[in-house]
Amino acid sequence: MLWTLLNASGLKAVHFTSILGLKIDDQGKAVSTPIERGSFANYNKVQSPTEINVSLGIQGASFVLSLALETLKELQRGTELVSLITPSDYYDSLTLEAHSYEQDNEKGFLTVFLTLREIRQVGAQVGNFGFGFGNVLNPTSGDTLNIGKAQCLALGSE
C-alpha cells in the first residue's frame, strides 16, 4: 500500500491503477508591515495550508471509470476529509477542492487531476469569564469593579 487515497473511514476512496504525478506546495509567508521612511518590518511567519496536486490513472470497464468519477464528484462537493499516503509521507485532513479528468474510451483509461488542500482543525476554548460578582444573589449587591472608562453626558436644563 505505497500510494493510497483514503476516505474518513480509512478505506480506499478511489481505486486507481497508477500515480502519474505529484506536486506538493507547502509554504509559509513572512508577515511584514510598513514603518518609517518606506521600510518594512517582518515580525511573524504564517504557515499556509499544504496544497497537493496529484494525477491518477484509472483503468477498467466503463462502470469502473464512472464509479471513480462519481466518488470524486461527491468528495469534491462534500465536506468529507481524505488522507493521501505516498511512499515518502502521509498527508491527513485533506479536502478535495477540485478535480478534472481526461478519458480515453478506446483504452478504458481515465486520467484524473486532483487538487487537495490541508484543513487545519482547531478546537474552541470555553472559559468562565466572570466579572467578580462572587456568590451573591443579586449582581448589584456585589463589589464594585473598575473595568474601564465611563463617559458622562451632561444634559442641559431649559
JSON list of C-alpha atoms in Angstrom, two decimals:
[
{"chain": "A", "resi": 1, "resn": "MET", "atom": "CA", "xyz": [0.00, 0.00, 0.00]},
{"chain": "A", "resi": 2, "resn": "LEU", "atom": "CA", "xyz": [2.52, 2.59, -1.16]},
{"chain": "A", "resi": 3, "resn": "TRP", "atom": "CA", "xyz": [0.11, 5.06, -2.79]},
{"chain": "A", "resi": 4, "resn": "THR", "atom": "CA", "xyz": [-3.42, 5.31, -1.39]},
{"chain": "A", "resi": 5, "resn": "LEU", "atom": "CA", "xyz": [-6.20, 7.87, -1.11]},
{"chain": "A", "resi": 6, "resn": "LEU", "atom": "CA", "xyz": [-8.27, 7.05, 1.98]},
{"chain": "A", "resi": 7, "resn": "ASN", "atom": "CA", "xyz": [-11.71, 8.33, 2.96]},
{"chain": "A", "resi": 8, "resn": "ALA", "atom": "CA", "xyz": [-12.72, 9.34, 6.50]},
{"chain": "A", "resi": 9, "resn": "SER", "atom": "CA", "xyz": [-13.47, 5.69, 7.36]},
{"chain": "A", "resi": 10, "resn": "GLY", "atom": "CA", "xyz": [-9.91, 4.65, 6.46]},
{"chain": "A", "resi": 11, "resn": "LEU", "atom": "CA", "xyz": [-10.99, 2.80, 3.29]},
{"chain": "A", "resi": 12, "resn": "LYS", "atom": "CA", "xyz": [-9.73, 3.43, -0.23]},
{"chain": "A", "resi": 13, "resn": "ALA", "atom": "CA", "xyz": [-11.69, 6.40, -1.52]},
{"chain": "A", "resi": 14, "resn": "VAL", "atom": "CA", "xyz": [-10.84, 5.73, -5.18]},
{"chain": "A", "resi": 15, "resn": "HIS", "atom": "CA", "xyz": [-9.23, 2.64, -6.64]},
{"chain": "A", "resi": 16, "resn": "PHE", "atom": "CA", "xyz": [-6.60, 3.78, -9.14]},
{"chain": "A", "resi": 17, "resn": "THR", "atom": "CA", "xyz": [-4.14, 1.92, -11.32]},
{"chain": "A", "resi": 18, "resn": "SER", "atom": "CA", "xyz": [-1.20, 4.32, -11.18]},
{"chain": "A", "resi": 19, "resn": "ILE", "atom": "CA", "xyz": [0.09, 7.64, -9.93]},
{"chain": "A", "resi": 20, "resn": "LEU", "atom": "CA", "xyz": [1.13, 9.77, -12.88]},
{"chain": "A", "resi": 21, "resn": "GLY", "atom": "CA", "xyz": [2.39, 12.82, -11.00]},
{"chain": "A", "resi": 22, "resn": "LEU", "atom": "CA", "xyz": [2.54, 14.56, -7.66]},
{"chain": "A", "resi": 23, "resn": "LYS", "atom": "CA", "xyz": [3.22, 18.19, -6.73]},
{"chain": "A", "resi": 24, "resn": "ILE", "atom": "CA", "xyz": [3.34, 19.37, -3.11]},
{"chain": "A", "resi": 25, "resn": "ASP", "atom": "CA", "xyz": [3.06, 23.09, -2.39]},
{"chain": "A", "resi": 26, "resn": "ASP", "atom": "CA", "xyz": [3.98, 23.76, 1.24]},
{"chain": "A", "resi": 27, "resn": "GLN", "atom": "CA", "xyz": [4.86, 27.35, 2.06]},
{"chain": "A", "resi": 28, "resn": "GLY", "atom": "CA", "xyz": [4.88, 30.00, 4.72]},
{"chain": "A", "resi": 29, "resn": "LYS", "atom": "CA", "xyz": [4.70, 33.76, 4.46]},
{"chain": "A", "resi": 30, "resn": "ALA", "atom": "CA", "xyz": [6.60, 36.30, 6.50]},
{"chain": "A", "resi": 31, "resn": "VAL", "atom": "CA", "xyz": [4.14, 38.99, 7.51]},
{"chain": "A", "resi": 32, "resn": "SER", "atom": "CA", "xyz": [5.52, 42.49, 7.04]},
{"chain": "A", "resi": 33, "resn": "THR", "atom": "CA", "xyz": [4.26, 45.93, 7.88]},
{"chain": "A", "resi": 34, "resn": "PRO", "atom": "CA", "xyz": [5.39, 49.34, 6.62]},
{"chain": "A", "resi": 35, "resn": "ILE", "atom": "CA", "xyz": [7.37, 51.52, 9.03]},
{"chain": "A", "resi": 36, "resn": "GLU", "atom": "CA", "xyz": [9.05, 54.91, 8.78]},
{"chain": "A", "resi": 37, "resn": "ARG", "atom": "CA", "xyz": [10.87, 56.09, 5.64]},
{"chain": "A", "resi": 38, "resn": "GLY", "atom": "CA", "xyz": [9.40, 53.45, 3.36]},
{"chain": "A", "resi": 39, "resn": "SER", "atom": "CA", "xyz": [10.94, 50.48, 5.21]},
{"chain": "A", "resi": 40, "resn": "PHE", "atom": "CA", "xyz": [9.24, 47.27, 6.20]},
{"chain": "A", "resi": 41, "resn": "ALA", "atom": "CA", "xyz": [9.44, 45.19, 9.35]},
{"chain": "A", "resi": 42, "resn": "ASN", "atom": "CA", "xyz": [8.90, 41.42, 9.28]},
{"chain": "A", "resi": 43, "resn": "TYR", "atom": "CA", "xyz": [7.57, 40.25, 12.59]},
{"chain": "A", "resi": 44, "resn": "ASN", "atom": "CA", "xyz": [5.95, 36.86, 12.16]},
{"chain": "A", "resi": 45, "resn": "LYS", "atom": "CA", "xyz": [5.64, 33.89, 9.85]},
{"chain": "A", "resi": 46, "resn": "VAL", "atom": "CA", "xyz": [2.35, 32.28, 8.92]},
{"chain": "A", "resi": 47, "resn": "GLN", "atom": "CA", "xyz": [2.26, 28.73, 7.56]},
{"chain": "A", "resi": 48, "resn": "SER", "atom": "CA", "xyz": [-0.16, 28.25, 4.66]},
{"chain": "A", "resi": 49, "resn": "PRO", "atom": "CA", "xyz": [-2.18, 25.05, 4.31]},
{"chain": "A", "resi": 50, "resn": "THR", "atom": "CA", "xyz": [-0.44, 22.42, 2.20]},
{"chain": "A", "resi": 51, "resn": "GLU", "atom": "CA", "xyz": [-1.76, 22.08, -1.35]},
{"chain": "A", "resi": 52, "resn": "ILE", "atom": "CA", "xyz": [-1.31, 18.79, -3.20]},
{"chain": "A", "resi": 53, "resn": "ASN", "atom": "CA", "xyz": [-1.82, 18.30, -6.92]},
{"chain": "A", "resi": 54, "resn": "VAL", "atom": "CA", "xyz": [-1.89, 14.66, -7.92]},
{"chain": "A", "resi": 55, "resn": "SER", "atom": "CA", "xyz": [-2.63, 12.92, -11.23]},
{"chain": "A", "resi": 56, "resn": "LEU", "atom": "CA", "xyz": [-4.06, 9.42, -11.11]},
{"chain": "A", "resi": 57, "resn": "GLY", "atom": "CA", "xyz": [-4.50, 6.81, -13.78]},
{"chain": "A", "resi": 58, "resn": "ILE", "atom": "CA", "xyz": [-7.58, 4.59, -13.56]},
{"chain": "A", "resi": 59, "resn": "GLN", "atom": "CA", "xyz": [-8.06, 1.71, -15.96]},
{"chain": "A", "resi": 60, "resn": "GLY", "atom": "CA", "xyz": [-11.09, -0.53, -16.28]},
{"chain": "A", "resi": 61, "resn": "ALA", "atom": "CA", "xyz": [-14.53, -1.04, -17.73]},
{"chain": "A", "resi": 62, "resn": "SER", "atom": "CA", "xyz": [-16.79, 1.97, -18.23]},
{"chain": "A", "resi": 63, "resn": "PHE", "atom": "CA", "xyz": [-18.72, 1.29, -14.99]},
{"chain": "A", "resi": 64, "resn": "VAL", "atom": "CA", "xyz": [-15.42, 1.32, -13.03]},
{"chain": "A", "resi": 65, "resn": "LEU", "atom": "CA", "xyz": [-14.49, 4.69, -14.54]},
{"chain": "A", "resi": 66, "resn": "SER", "atom": "CA", "xyz": [-18.00, 6.08, -13.91]},
{"chain": "A", "resi": 67, "resn": "LEU", "atom": "CA", "xyz": [-17.89, 4.93, -10.28]},
{"chain": "A", "resi": 68, "resn": "ALA", "atom": "CA", "xyz": [-14.50, 6.63, -9.77]},
{"chain": "A", "resi": 69, "resn": "LEU", "atom": "CA", "xyz": [-15.79, 9.89, -11.27]},
{"chain": "A", "resi": 70, "resn": "GLU", "atom": "CA", "xyz": [-18.96, 9.80, -9.16]},
{"chain": "A", "resi": 71, "resn": "THR", "atom": "CA", "xyz": [-16.93, 9.20, -5.99]},
{"chain": "A", "resi": 72, "resn": "LEU", "atom": "CA", "xyz": [-14.63, 12.11, -6.81]},
{"chain": "A", "resi": 73, "resn": "LYS", "atom": "CA", "xyz": [-17.60, 14.36, -7.52]},
{"chain": "A", "resi": 74, "resn": "GLU", "atom": "CA", "xyz": [-19.10, 13.52, -4.11]},
{"chain": "A", "resi": 75, "resn": "LEU", "atom": "CA", "xyz": [-15.78, 14.15, -2.35]},
{"chain": "A", "resi": 76, "resn": "GLN", "atom": "CA", "xyz": [-15.32, 17.46, -4.13]},
{"chain": "A", "resi": 77, "resn": "ARG", "atom": "CA", "xyz": [-18.84, 18.72, -3.37]},
{"chain": "A", "resi": 78, "resn": "GLY", "atom": "CA", "xyz": [-18.99, 17.36, 0.19]},
{"chain": "A", "resi": 79, "resn": "THR", "atom": "CA", "xyz": [-17.09, 18.03, 3.39]},
{"chain": "A", "resi": 80, "resn": "GLU", "atom": "CA", "xyz": [-15.57, 14.59, 3.97]},
{"chain": "A", "resi": 81, "resn": "LEU", "atom": "CA", "xyz": [-11.83, 14.71, 4.63]},
{"chain": "A", "resi": 82, "resn": "VAL", "atom": "CA", "xyz": [-9.40, 12.32, 2.97]},
{"chain": "A", "resi": 83, "resn": "SER", "atom": "CA", "xyz": [-5.82, 11.21, 3.55]},
{"chain": "A", "resi": 84, "resn": "LEU", "atom": "CA", "xyz": [-3.09, 10.65, 0.99]},
{"chain": "A", "resi": 85, "resn": "ILE", "atom": "CA", "xyz": [-0.38, 8.07, 1.58]},
{"chain": "A", "resi": 86, "resn": "THR", "atom": "CA", "xyz": [2.75, 8.29, -0.55]},
{"chain": "A", "resi": 87, "resn": "PRO", "atom": "CA", "xyz": [5.97, 6.29, -0.23]},
{"chain": "A", "resi": 88, "resn": "SER", "atom": "CA", "xyz": [7.64, 9.26, 1.45]},
{"chain": "A", "resi": 89, "resn": "ASP", "atom": "CA", "xyz": [4.88, 10.88, 3.53]},
{"chain": "A", "resi": 90, "resn": "TYR", "atom": "CA", "xyz": [1.37, 10.78, 4.97]},
{"chain": "A", "resi": 91, "resn": "TYR", "atom": "CA", "xyz": [-0.99, 13.73, 4.47]},
{"chain": "A", "resi": 92, "resn": "ASP", "atom": "CA", "xyz": [-4.06, 13.84, 6.69]},
{"chain": "A", "resi": 93, "resn": "SER", "atom": "CA", "xyz": [-7.12, 16.12, 6.90]},
{"chain": "A", "resi": 94, "resn": "LEU", "atom": "CA", "xyz": [-7.31, 17.00, 3.21]},
{"chain": "A", "resi": 95, "resn": "THR", "atom": "CA", "xyz": [-10.31, 18.24, 1.30]},
{"chain": "A", "resi": 96, "resn": "LEU", "atom": "CA", "xyz": [-10.76, 17.69, -2.42]},
{"chain": "A", "resi": 97, "resn": "GLU", "atom": "CA", "xyz": [-11.06, 21.24, -3.76]},
{"chain": "A", "resi": 98, "resn": "ALA", "atom": "CA", "xyz": [-11.10, 20.45, -7.47]},
{"chain": "A", "resi": 99, "resn": "HIS", "atom": "CA", "xyz": [-10.87, 17.59, -9.90]},
{"chain": "A", "resi": 100, "resn": "SER", "atom": "CA", "xyz": [-10.71, 17.29, -13.66]},
{"chain": "A", "resi": 101, "resn": "TYR", "atom": "CA", "xyz": [-10.18, 14.37, -15.98]},
{"chain": "A", "resi": 102, "resn": "GLU", "atom": "CA", "xyz": [-9.36, 13.16, -19.47]},
{"chain": "A", "resi": 103, "resn": "GLN", "atom": "CA", "xyz": [-10.98, 9.97, -20.69]},
{"chain": "A", "resi": 104, "resn": "ASP", "atom": "CA", "xyz": [-9.75, 7.54, -23.38]},
{"chain": "A", "resi": 105, "resn": "ASN", "atom": "CA", "xyz": [-12.69, 5.23, -24.08]},
{"chain": "A", "resi": 106, "resn": "GLU", "atom": "CA", "xyz": [-10.78, 3.06, -26.56]},
{"chain": "A", "resi": 107, "resn": "LYS", "atom": "CA", "xyz": [-8.20, 2.05, -23.96]},
{"chain": "A", "resi": 108, "resn": "GLY", "atom": "CA", "xyz": [-10.59, 2.21, -20.99]},
{"chain": "A", "resi": 109, "resn": "PHE", "atom": "CA", "xyz": [-8.26, 4.68, -19.28]},
{"chain": "A", "resi": 110, "resn": "LEU", "atom": "CA", "xyz": [-9.05, 7.72, -17.21]},
{"chain": "A", "resi": 111, "resn": "THR", "atom": "CA", "xyz": [-6.51, 10.36, -16.21]},
{"chain": "A", "resi": 112, "resn": "VAL", "atom": "CA", "xyz": [-7.72, 12.31, -13.17]},
{"chain": "A", "resi": 113, "resn": "PHE", "atom": "CA", "xyz": [-6.18, 15.52, -11.80]},
{"chain": "A", "resi": 114, "resn": "LEU", "atom": "CA", "xyz": [-6.91, 16.29, -8.14]},
{"chain": "A", "resi": 115, "resn": "THR", "atom": "CA", "xyz": [-6.28, 19.42, -6.07]},
{"chain": "A", "resi": 116, "resn": "LEU", "atom": "CA", "xyz": [-6.22, 18.59, -2.36]},
{"chain": "A", "resi": 117, "resn": "ARG", "atom": "CA", "xyz": [-5.85, 21.20, 0.38]},
{"chain": "A", "resi": 118, "resn": "GLU", "atom": "CA", "xyz": [-4.99, 20.68, 4.03]},
{"chain": "A", "resi": 119, "resn": "ILE", "atom": "CA", "xyz": [-7.73, 21.58, 6.51]},
{"chain": "A", "resi": 120, "resn": "ARG", "atom": "CA", "xyz": [-6.35, 22.65, 9.86]},
{"chain": "A", "resi": 121, "resn": "GLN", "atom": "CA", "xyz": [-8.83, 21.84, 12.57]},
{"chain": "A", "resi": 122, "resn": "VAL", "atom": "CA", "xyz": [-8.85, 23.87, 15.76]},
{"chain": "A", "resi": 123, "resn": "GLY", "atom": "CA", "xyz": [-10.92, 23.46, 18.87]},
{"chain": "A", "resi": 124, "resn": "ALA", "atom": "CA", "xyz": [-12.87, 26.24, 20.51]},
{"chain": "A", "resi": 125, "resn": "GLN", "atom": "CA", "xyz": [-11.81, 27.23, 24.01]},
{"chain": "A", "resi": 126, "resn": "VAL", "atom": "CA", "xyz": [-14.52, 27.77, 26.54]},
{"chain": "A", "resi": 127, "resn": "GLY", "atom": "CA", "xyz": [-13.85, 29.54, 29.80]},
{"chain": "A", "resi": 128, "resn": "ASN", "atom": "CA", "xyz": [-15.59, 31.20, 32.70]},
{"chain": "A", "resi": 129, "resn": "PHE", "atom": "CA", "xyz": [-15.13, 34.91, 32.29]},
{"chain": "A", "resi": 130, "resn": "GLY", "atom": "CA", "xyz": [-17.00, 36.17, 35.36]},
{"chain": "A", "resi": 131, "resn": "PHE", "atom": "CA", "xyz": [-16.98, 39.78, 36.42]},
{"chain": "A", "resi": 132, "resn": "GLY", "atom": "CA", "xyz": [-16.26, 39.27, 40.12]},
{"chain": "A", "resi": 133, "resn": "PHE", "atom": "CA", "xyz": [-19.79, 39.29, 41.48]},
{"chain": "A", "resi": 134, "resn": "GLY", "atom": "CA", "xyz": [-18.90, 36.28, 43.64]},
{"chain": "A", "resi": 135, "resn": "ASN", "atom": "CA", "xyz": [-21.66, 34.19, 45.10]},
{"chain": "A", "resi": 136, "resn": "VAL", "atom": "CA", "xyz": [-24.23, 36.92, 45.55]},
{"chain": "A", "resi": 137, "resn": "LEU", "atom": "CA", "xyz": [-27.89, 36.51, 44.72]},
{"chain": "A", "resi": 138, "resn": "ASN", "atom": "CA", "xyz": [-28.23, 39.98, 43.21]},
{"chain": "A", "resi": 139, "resn": "PRO", "atom": "CA", "xyz": [-25.33, 41.16, 40.98]},
{"chain": "A", "resi": 140, "resn": "THR", "atom": "CA", "xyz": [-25.88, 44.75, 42.13]},
{"chain": "A", "resi": 141, "resn": "SER", "atom": "CA", "xyz": [-25.03, 43.62, 45.68]},
{"chain": "A", "resi": 142, "resn": "GLY", "atom": "CA", "xyz": [-21.51, 42.55, 44.62]},
{"chain": "A", "resi": 143, "resn": "ASP", "atom": "CA", "xyz": [-18.30, 44.52, 44.88]},
{"chain": "A", "resi": 144, "resn": "THR", "atom": "CA", "xyz": [-17.86, 47.48, 42.54]},
{"chain": "A", "resi": 145, "resn": "LEU", "atom": "CA", "xyz": [-15.27, 46.88, 39.83]},
{"chain": "A", "resi": 146, "resn": "ASN", "atom": "CA", "xyz": [-13.35, 49.49, 37.90]},
{"chain": "A", "resi": 147, "resn": "ILE", "atom": "CA", "xyz": [-13.21, 47.81, 34.49]},
{"chain": "A", "resi": 148, "resn": "GLY", "atom": "CA", "xyz": [-12.98, 50.75, 32.13]},
{"chain": "A", "resi": 149, "resn": "LYS", "atom": "CA", "xyz": [-13.62, 54.39, 31.48]},
{"chain": "A", "resi": 150, "resn": "ALA", "atom": "CA", "xyz": [-17.04, 55.88, 31.97]},
{"chain": "A", "resi": 151, "resn": "GLN", "atom": "CA", "xyz": [-18.39, 58.64, 29.78]},
{"chain": "A", "resi": 152, "resn": "CYS", "atom": "CA", "xyz": [-20.88, 61.08, 31.19]},
{"chain": "A", "resi": 153, "resn": "LEU", "atom": "CA", "xyz": [-23.20, 63.15, 29.09]},
{"chain": "A", "resi": 154, "resn": "ALA", "atom": "CA", "xyz": [-24.30, 66.36, 30.70]},
{"chain": "A", "resi": 155, "resn": "LEU", "atom": "CA", "xyz": [-27.86, 67.24, 29.86]},
{"chain": "A", "resi": 156, "resn": "GLY", "atom": "CA", "xyz": [-28.67, 70.93, 29.93]},
{"chain": "A", "resi": 157, "resn": "SER", "atom": "CA", "xyz": [-31.81, 72.12, 31.66]},
{"chain": "A", "resi": 158, "resn": "GLU", "atom": "CA", "xyz": [-34.12, 74.55, 29.99]}
]
